[in-house]
Short mmCIF file of C-alpha atoms in Angstrom, two decimals:
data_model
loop_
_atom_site.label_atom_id
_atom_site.label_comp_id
_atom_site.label_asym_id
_atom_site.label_seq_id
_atom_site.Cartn_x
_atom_site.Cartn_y
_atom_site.Cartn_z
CA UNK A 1 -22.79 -74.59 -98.25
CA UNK A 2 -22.50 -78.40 -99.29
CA UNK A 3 -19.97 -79.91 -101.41
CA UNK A 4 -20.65 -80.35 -105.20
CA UNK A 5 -22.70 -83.65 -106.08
CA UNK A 6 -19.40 -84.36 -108.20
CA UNK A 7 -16.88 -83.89 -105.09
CA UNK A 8 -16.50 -87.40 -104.54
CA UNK A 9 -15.03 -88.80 -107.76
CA UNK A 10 -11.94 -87.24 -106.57
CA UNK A 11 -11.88 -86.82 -103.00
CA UNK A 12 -12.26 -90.95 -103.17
CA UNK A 13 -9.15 -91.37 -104.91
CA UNK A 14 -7.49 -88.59 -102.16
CA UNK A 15 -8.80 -89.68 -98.89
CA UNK A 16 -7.59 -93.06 -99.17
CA UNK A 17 -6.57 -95.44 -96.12
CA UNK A 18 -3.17 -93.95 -94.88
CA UNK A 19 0.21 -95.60 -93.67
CA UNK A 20 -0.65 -97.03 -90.03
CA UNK A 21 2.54 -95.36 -88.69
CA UNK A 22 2.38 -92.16 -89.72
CA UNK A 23 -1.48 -91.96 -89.57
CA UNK A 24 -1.69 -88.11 -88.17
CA UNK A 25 0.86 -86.42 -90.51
CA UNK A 26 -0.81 -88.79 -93.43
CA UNK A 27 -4.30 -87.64 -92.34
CA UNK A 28 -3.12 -83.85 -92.19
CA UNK A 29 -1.60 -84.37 -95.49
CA UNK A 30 -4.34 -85.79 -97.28
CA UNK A 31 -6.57 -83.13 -96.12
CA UNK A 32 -4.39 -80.77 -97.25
CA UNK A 33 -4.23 -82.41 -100.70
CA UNK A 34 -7.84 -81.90 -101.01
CA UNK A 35 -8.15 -78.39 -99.97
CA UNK A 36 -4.89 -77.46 -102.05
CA UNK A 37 -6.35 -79.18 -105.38
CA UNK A 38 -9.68 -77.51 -105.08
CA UNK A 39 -11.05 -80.74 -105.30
CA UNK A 40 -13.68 -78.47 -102.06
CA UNK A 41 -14.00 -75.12 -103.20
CA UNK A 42 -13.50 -72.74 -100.07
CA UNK A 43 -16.43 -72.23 -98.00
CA UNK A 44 -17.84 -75.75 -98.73
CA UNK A 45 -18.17 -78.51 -96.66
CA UNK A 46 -15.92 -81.65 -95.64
CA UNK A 47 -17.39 -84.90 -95.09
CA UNK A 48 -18.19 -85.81 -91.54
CA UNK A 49 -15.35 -86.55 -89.06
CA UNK A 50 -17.13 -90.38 -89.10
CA UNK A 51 -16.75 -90.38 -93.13
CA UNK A 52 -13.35 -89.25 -93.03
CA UNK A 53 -12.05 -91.81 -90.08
CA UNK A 54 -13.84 -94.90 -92.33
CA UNK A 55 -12.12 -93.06 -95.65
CA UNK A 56 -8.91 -92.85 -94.27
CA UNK A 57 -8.50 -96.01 -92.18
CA UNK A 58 -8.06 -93.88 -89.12
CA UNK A 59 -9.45 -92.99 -85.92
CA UNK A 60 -12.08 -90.24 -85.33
CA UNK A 61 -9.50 -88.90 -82.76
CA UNK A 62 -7.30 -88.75 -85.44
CA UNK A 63 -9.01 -87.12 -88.03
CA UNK A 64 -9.96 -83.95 -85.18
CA UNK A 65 -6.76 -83.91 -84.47
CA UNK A 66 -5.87 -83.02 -87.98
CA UNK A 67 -8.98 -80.67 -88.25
CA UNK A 68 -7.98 -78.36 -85.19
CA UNK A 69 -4.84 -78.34 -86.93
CA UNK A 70 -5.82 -77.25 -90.17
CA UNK A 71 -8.06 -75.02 -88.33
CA UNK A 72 -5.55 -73.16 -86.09
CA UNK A 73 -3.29 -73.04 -89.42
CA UNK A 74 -6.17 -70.94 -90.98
CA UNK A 75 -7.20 -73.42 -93.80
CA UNK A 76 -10.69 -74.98 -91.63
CA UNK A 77 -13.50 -73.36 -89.89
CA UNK A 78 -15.83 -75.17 -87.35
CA UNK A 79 -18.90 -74.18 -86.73
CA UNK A 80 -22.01 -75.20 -84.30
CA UNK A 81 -25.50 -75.50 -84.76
CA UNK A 82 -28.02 -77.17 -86.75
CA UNK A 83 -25.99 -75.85 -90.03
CA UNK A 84 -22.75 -76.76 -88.36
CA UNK A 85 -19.51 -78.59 -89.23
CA UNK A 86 -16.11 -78.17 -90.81
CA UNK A 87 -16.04 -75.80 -93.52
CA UNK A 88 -12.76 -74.61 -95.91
CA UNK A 89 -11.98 -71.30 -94.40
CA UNK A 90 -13.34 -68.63 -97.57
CA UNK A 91 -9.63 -67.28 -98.03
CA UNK A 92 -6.67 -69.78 -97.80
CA UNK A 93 -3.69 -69.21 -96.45
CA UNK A 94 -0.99 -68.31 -99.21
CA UNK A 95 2.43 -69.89 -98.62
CA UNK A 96 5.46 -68.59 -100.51
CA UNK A 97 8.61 -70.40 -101.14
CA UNK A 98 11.74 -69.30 -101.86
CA UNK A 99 12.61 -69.36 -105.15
CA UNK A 100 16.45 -70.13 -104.98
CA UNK A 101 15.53 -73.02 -102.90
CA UNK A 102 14.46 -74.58 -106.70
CA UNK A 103 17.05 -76.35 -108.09
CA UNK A 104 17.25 -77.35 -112.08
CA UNK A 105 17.29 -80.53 -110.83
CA UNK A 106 13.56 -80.50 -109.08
CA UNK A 107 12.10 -78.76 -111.40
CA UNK A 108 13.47 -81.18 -114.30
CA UNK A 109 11.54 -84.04 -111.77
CA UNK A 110 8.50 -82.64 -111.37
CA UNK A 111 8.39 -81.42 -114.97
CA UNK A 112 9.34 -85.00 -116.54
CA UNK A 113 7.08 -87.02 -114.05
CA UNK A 114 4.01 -84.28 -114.79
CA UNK A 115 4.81 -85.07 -119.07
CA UNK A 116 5.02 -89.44 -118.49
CA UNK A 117 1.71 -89.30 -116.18
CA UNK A 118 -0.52 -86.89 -117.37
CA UNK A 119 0.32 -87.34 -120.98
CA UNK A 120 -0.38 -91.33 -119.89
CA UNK A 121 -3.36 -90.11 -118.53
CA UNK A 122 -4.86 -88.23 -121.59
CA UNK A 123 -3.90 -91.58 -124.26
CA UNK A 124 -5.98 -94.20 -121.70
CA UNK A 125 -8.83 -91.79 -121.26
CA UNK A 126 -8.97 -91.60 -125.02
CA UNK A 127 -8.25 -95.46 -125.32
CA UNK A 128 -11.52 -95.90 -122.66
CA UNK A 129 -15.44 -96.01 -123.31
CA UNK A 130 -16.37 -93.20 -120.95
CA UNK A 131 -19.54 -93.62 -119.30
CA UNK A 132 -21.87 -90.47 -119.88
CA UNK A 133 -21.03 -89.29 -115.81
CA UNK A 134 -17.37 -89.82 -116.98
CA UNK A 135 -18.16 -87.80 -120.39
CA UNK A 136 -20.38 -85.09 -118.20
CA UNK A 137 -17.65 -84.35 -115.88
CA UNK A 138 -14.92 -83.63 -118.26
CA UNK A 139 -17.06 -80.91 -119.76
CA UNK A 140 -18.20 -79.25 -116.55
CA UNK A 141 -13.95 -78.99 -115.64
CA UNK A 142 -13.33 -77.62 -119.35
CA UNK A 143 -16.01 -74.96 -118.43
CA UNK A 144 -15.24 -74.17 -114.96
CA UNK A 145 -11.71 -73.45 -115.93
CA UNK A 146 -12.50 -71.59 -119.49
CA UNK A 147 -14.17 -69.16 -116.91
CA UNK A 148 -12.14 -68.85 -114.31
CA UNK A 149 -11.01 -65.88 -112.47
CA UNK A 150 -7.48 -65.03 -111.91
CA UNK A 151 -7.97 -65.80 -108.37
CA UNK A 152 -9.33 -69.48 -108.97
CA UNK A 153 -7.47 -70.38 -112.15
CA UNK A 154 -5.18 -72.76 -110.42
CA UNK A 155 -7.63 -74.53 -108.19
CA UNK A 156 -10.12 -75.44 -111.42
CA UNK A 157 -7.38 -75.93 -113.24
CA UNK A 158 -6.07 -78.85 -111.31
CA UNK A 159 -9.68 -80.08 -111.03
CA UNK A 160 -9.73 -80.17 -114.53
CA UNK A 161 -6.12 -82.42 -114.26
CA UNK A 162 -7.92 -84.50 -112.19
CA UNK A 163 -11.03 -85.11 -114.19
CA UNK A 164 -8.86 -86.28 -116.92
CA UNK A 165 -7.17 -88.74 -114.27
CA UNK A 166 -9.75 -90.34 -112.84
CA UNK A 167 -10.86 -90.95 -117.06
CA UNK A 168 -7.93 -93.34 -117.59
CA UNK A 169 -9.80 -95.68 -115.33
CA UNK A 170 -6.52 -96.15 -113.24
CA UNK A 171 -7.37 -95.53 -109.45
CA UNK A 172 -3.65 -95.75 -108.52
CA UNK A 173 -2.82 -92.87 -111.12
CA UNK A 174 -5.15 -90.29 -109.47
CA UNK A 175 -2.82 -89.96 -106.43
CA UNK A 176 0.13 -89.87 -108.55
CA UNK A 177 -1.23 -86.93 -110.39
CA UNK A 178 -2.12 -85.16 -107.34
CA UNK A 179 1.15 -85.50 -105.67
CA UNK A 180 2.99 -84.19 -108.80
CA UNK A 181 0.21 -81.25 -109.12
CA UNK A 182 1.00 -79.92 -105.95
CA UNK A 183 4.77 -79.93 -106.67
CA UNK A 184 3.78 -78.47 -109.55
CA UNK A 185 1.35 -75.60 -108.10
CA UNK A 186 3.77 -74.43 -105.77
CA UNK A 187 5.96 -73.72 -108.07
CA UNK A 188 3.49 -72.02 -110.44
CA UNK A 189 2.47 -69.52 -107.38
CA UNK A 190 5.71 -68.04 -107.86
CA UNK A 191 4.84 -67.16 -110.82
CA UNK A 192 2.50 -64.45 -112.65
CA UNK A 193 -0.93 -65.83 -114.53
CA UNK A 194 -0.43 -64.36 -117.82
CA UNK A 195 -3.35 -63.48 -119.60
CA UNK A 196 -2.02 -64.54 -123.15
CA UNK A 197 -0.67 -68.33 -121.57
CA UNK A 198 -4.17 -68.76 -119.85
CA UNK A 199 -5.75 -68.24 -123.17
CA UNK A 200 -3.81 -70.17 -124.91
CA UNK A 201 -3.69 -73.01 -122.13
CA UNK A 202 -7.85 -72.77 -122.40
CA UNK A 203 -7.35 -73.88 -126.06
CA UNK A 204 -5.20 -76.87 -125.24
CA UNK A 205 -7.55 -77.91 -122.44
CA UNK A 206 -10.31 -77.83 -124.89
CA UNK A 207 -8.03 -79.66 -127.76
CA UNK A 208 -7.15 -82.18 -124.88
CA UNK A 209 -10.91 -82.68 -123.93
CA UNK A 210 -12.55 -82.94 -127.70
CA UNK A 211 -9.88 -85.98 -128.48
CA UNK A 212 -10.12 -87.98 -125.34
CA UNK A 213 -14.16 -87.68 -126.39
CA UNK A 214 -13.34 -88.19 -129.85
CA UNK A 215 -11.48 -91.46 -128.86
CA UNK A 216 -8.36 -90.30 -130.25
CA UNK A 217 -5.48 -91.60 -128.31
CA UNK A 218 -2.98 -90.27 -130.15
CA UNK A 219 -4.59 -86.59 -130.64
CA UNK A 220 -5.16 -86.27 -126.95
CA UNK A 221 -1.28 -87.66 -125.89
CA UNK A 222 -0.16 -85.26 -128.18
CA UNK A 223 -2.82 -82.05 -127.08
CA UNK A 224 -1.30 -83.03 -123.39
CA UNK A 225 2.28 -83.09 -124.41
CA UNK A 226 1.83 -79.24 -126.27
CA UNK A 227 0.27 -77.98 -123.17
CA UNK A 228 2.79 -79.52 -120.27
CA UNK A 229 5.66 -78.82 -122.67
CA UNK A 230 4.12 -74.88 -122.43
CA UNK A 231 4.20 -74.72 -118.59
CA UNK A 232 8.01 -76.23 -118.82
CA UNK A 233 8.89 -73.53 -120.79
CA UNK A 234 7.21 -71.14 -118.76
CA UNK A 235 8.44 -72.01 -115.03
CA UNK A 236 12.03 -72.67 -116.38
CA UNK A 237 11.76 -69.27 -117.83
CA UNK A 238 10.85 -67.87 -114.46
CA UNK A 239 12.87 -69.40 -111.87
CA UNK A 240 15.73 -70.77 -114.44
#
């Protein structure tokens, strides 16, 4: 299976040079960031080890270091042929963590820095004249995650996150969102999808969506705002 022609709007931002020094555990980590933010779906494709090494400003030693790695930690599959490559294994691994390892005091972080950069995100991407690819995209997230199954909620969910990102026009804000999203989704595996809060978070997406569209800064800060302050209340009402 190959990736999605819109894969690389975000996978661009993701797999971006890494720090010389730490180039393995930054090329692991990027990778992972990908996988992790559904940015590939699983079963699809990665980008040729030669891609990936020009990408990330790394070896191609490097990057199959980082694949075998992935791959003996269940989250890759290679495979030879004419069809072959490196493929996102069809079932991830599922890591839990333990909950009274979360402090007040992380969860206040990654709560506050989700609210100043994704609620940043929403008022620029309003504030911008989105091209019609820009325009296109947002509506294909906002219906990939209005259908969503239980099992994939998160992953299109953050794609949708994402979308709105890469909107603002900012390439240095994608990453930042990304980072605080994964904070954000491990914390959110420990707790149950709720059937009422995914409705209701469908609404909000679509509120957020329609007013960055509309051009309405203002409308789509405050659609953002409704909809992080709703997971706050939600994770601090879980692990609290």
């Amino acid at each position: 299976m190959t990736a999605d022609p819109d894969v690389p709007l975000a996978s661009e931002a993701l797999l971006r040079p890494v720090r010389p020094g730490n180039a393995f555990e930054d090329t692991v980590g990027r990778l992972l960031q990908t996988i992790r933010l559904g940015v590939l779906a699983p079963g699809e494709s990665l980008p040729p080890e030669r891609e990936l090494a020009s990408r990330l400003g790394v070896s191609r030693d490097t990057v199959r270091e980082a694949i075998k790695s992935l791959a003996d930690a269940g989250y890759l599959v290679s495979r030879r042929g004419r069809y072959g490559g490196t493929f996102l294994a069809d079932e991830l691994p599922r890591h839990t963590q333990d909950t009274d390892a979360v402090t007040r005091a992380d969860l206040d972080d990654a709560l506050r820095l989700r609210e100043i950069l994704e609620v940043g995100a929403a008022r620029l991407a309003a504030n911008r004249t989105l091209t019609a690819s820009e325009r296109e995209e947002l509506w294909a997230r906002l219906a990939d995650v209005r259908g969503a199954a239980p099992d994939d909620y998160r992953r299109l969910d953050s794609r949708l996150h994402l979308a709105i990102a890469e909107a603002a026009g900012s390439p240095s804000l994608v990453p930042l969102v990304a980072e605080n999203r994964m904070r954000l989704n491990g914390l959110l595996d420990q707790i149950p999808l709720l059937a009422r809060n995914i409705a209701h978070s469908d609404e909000q997406h679509e509120a957020i969506v329609m007013a960055i569209l509309a051009g309405d800064g203002h409308g789509a800060a405050s659609a953002m705002l409704a909809h992080v302050e709703g997971s706050a209340t939600l994770l601090h009402g879980f692990l609290d």
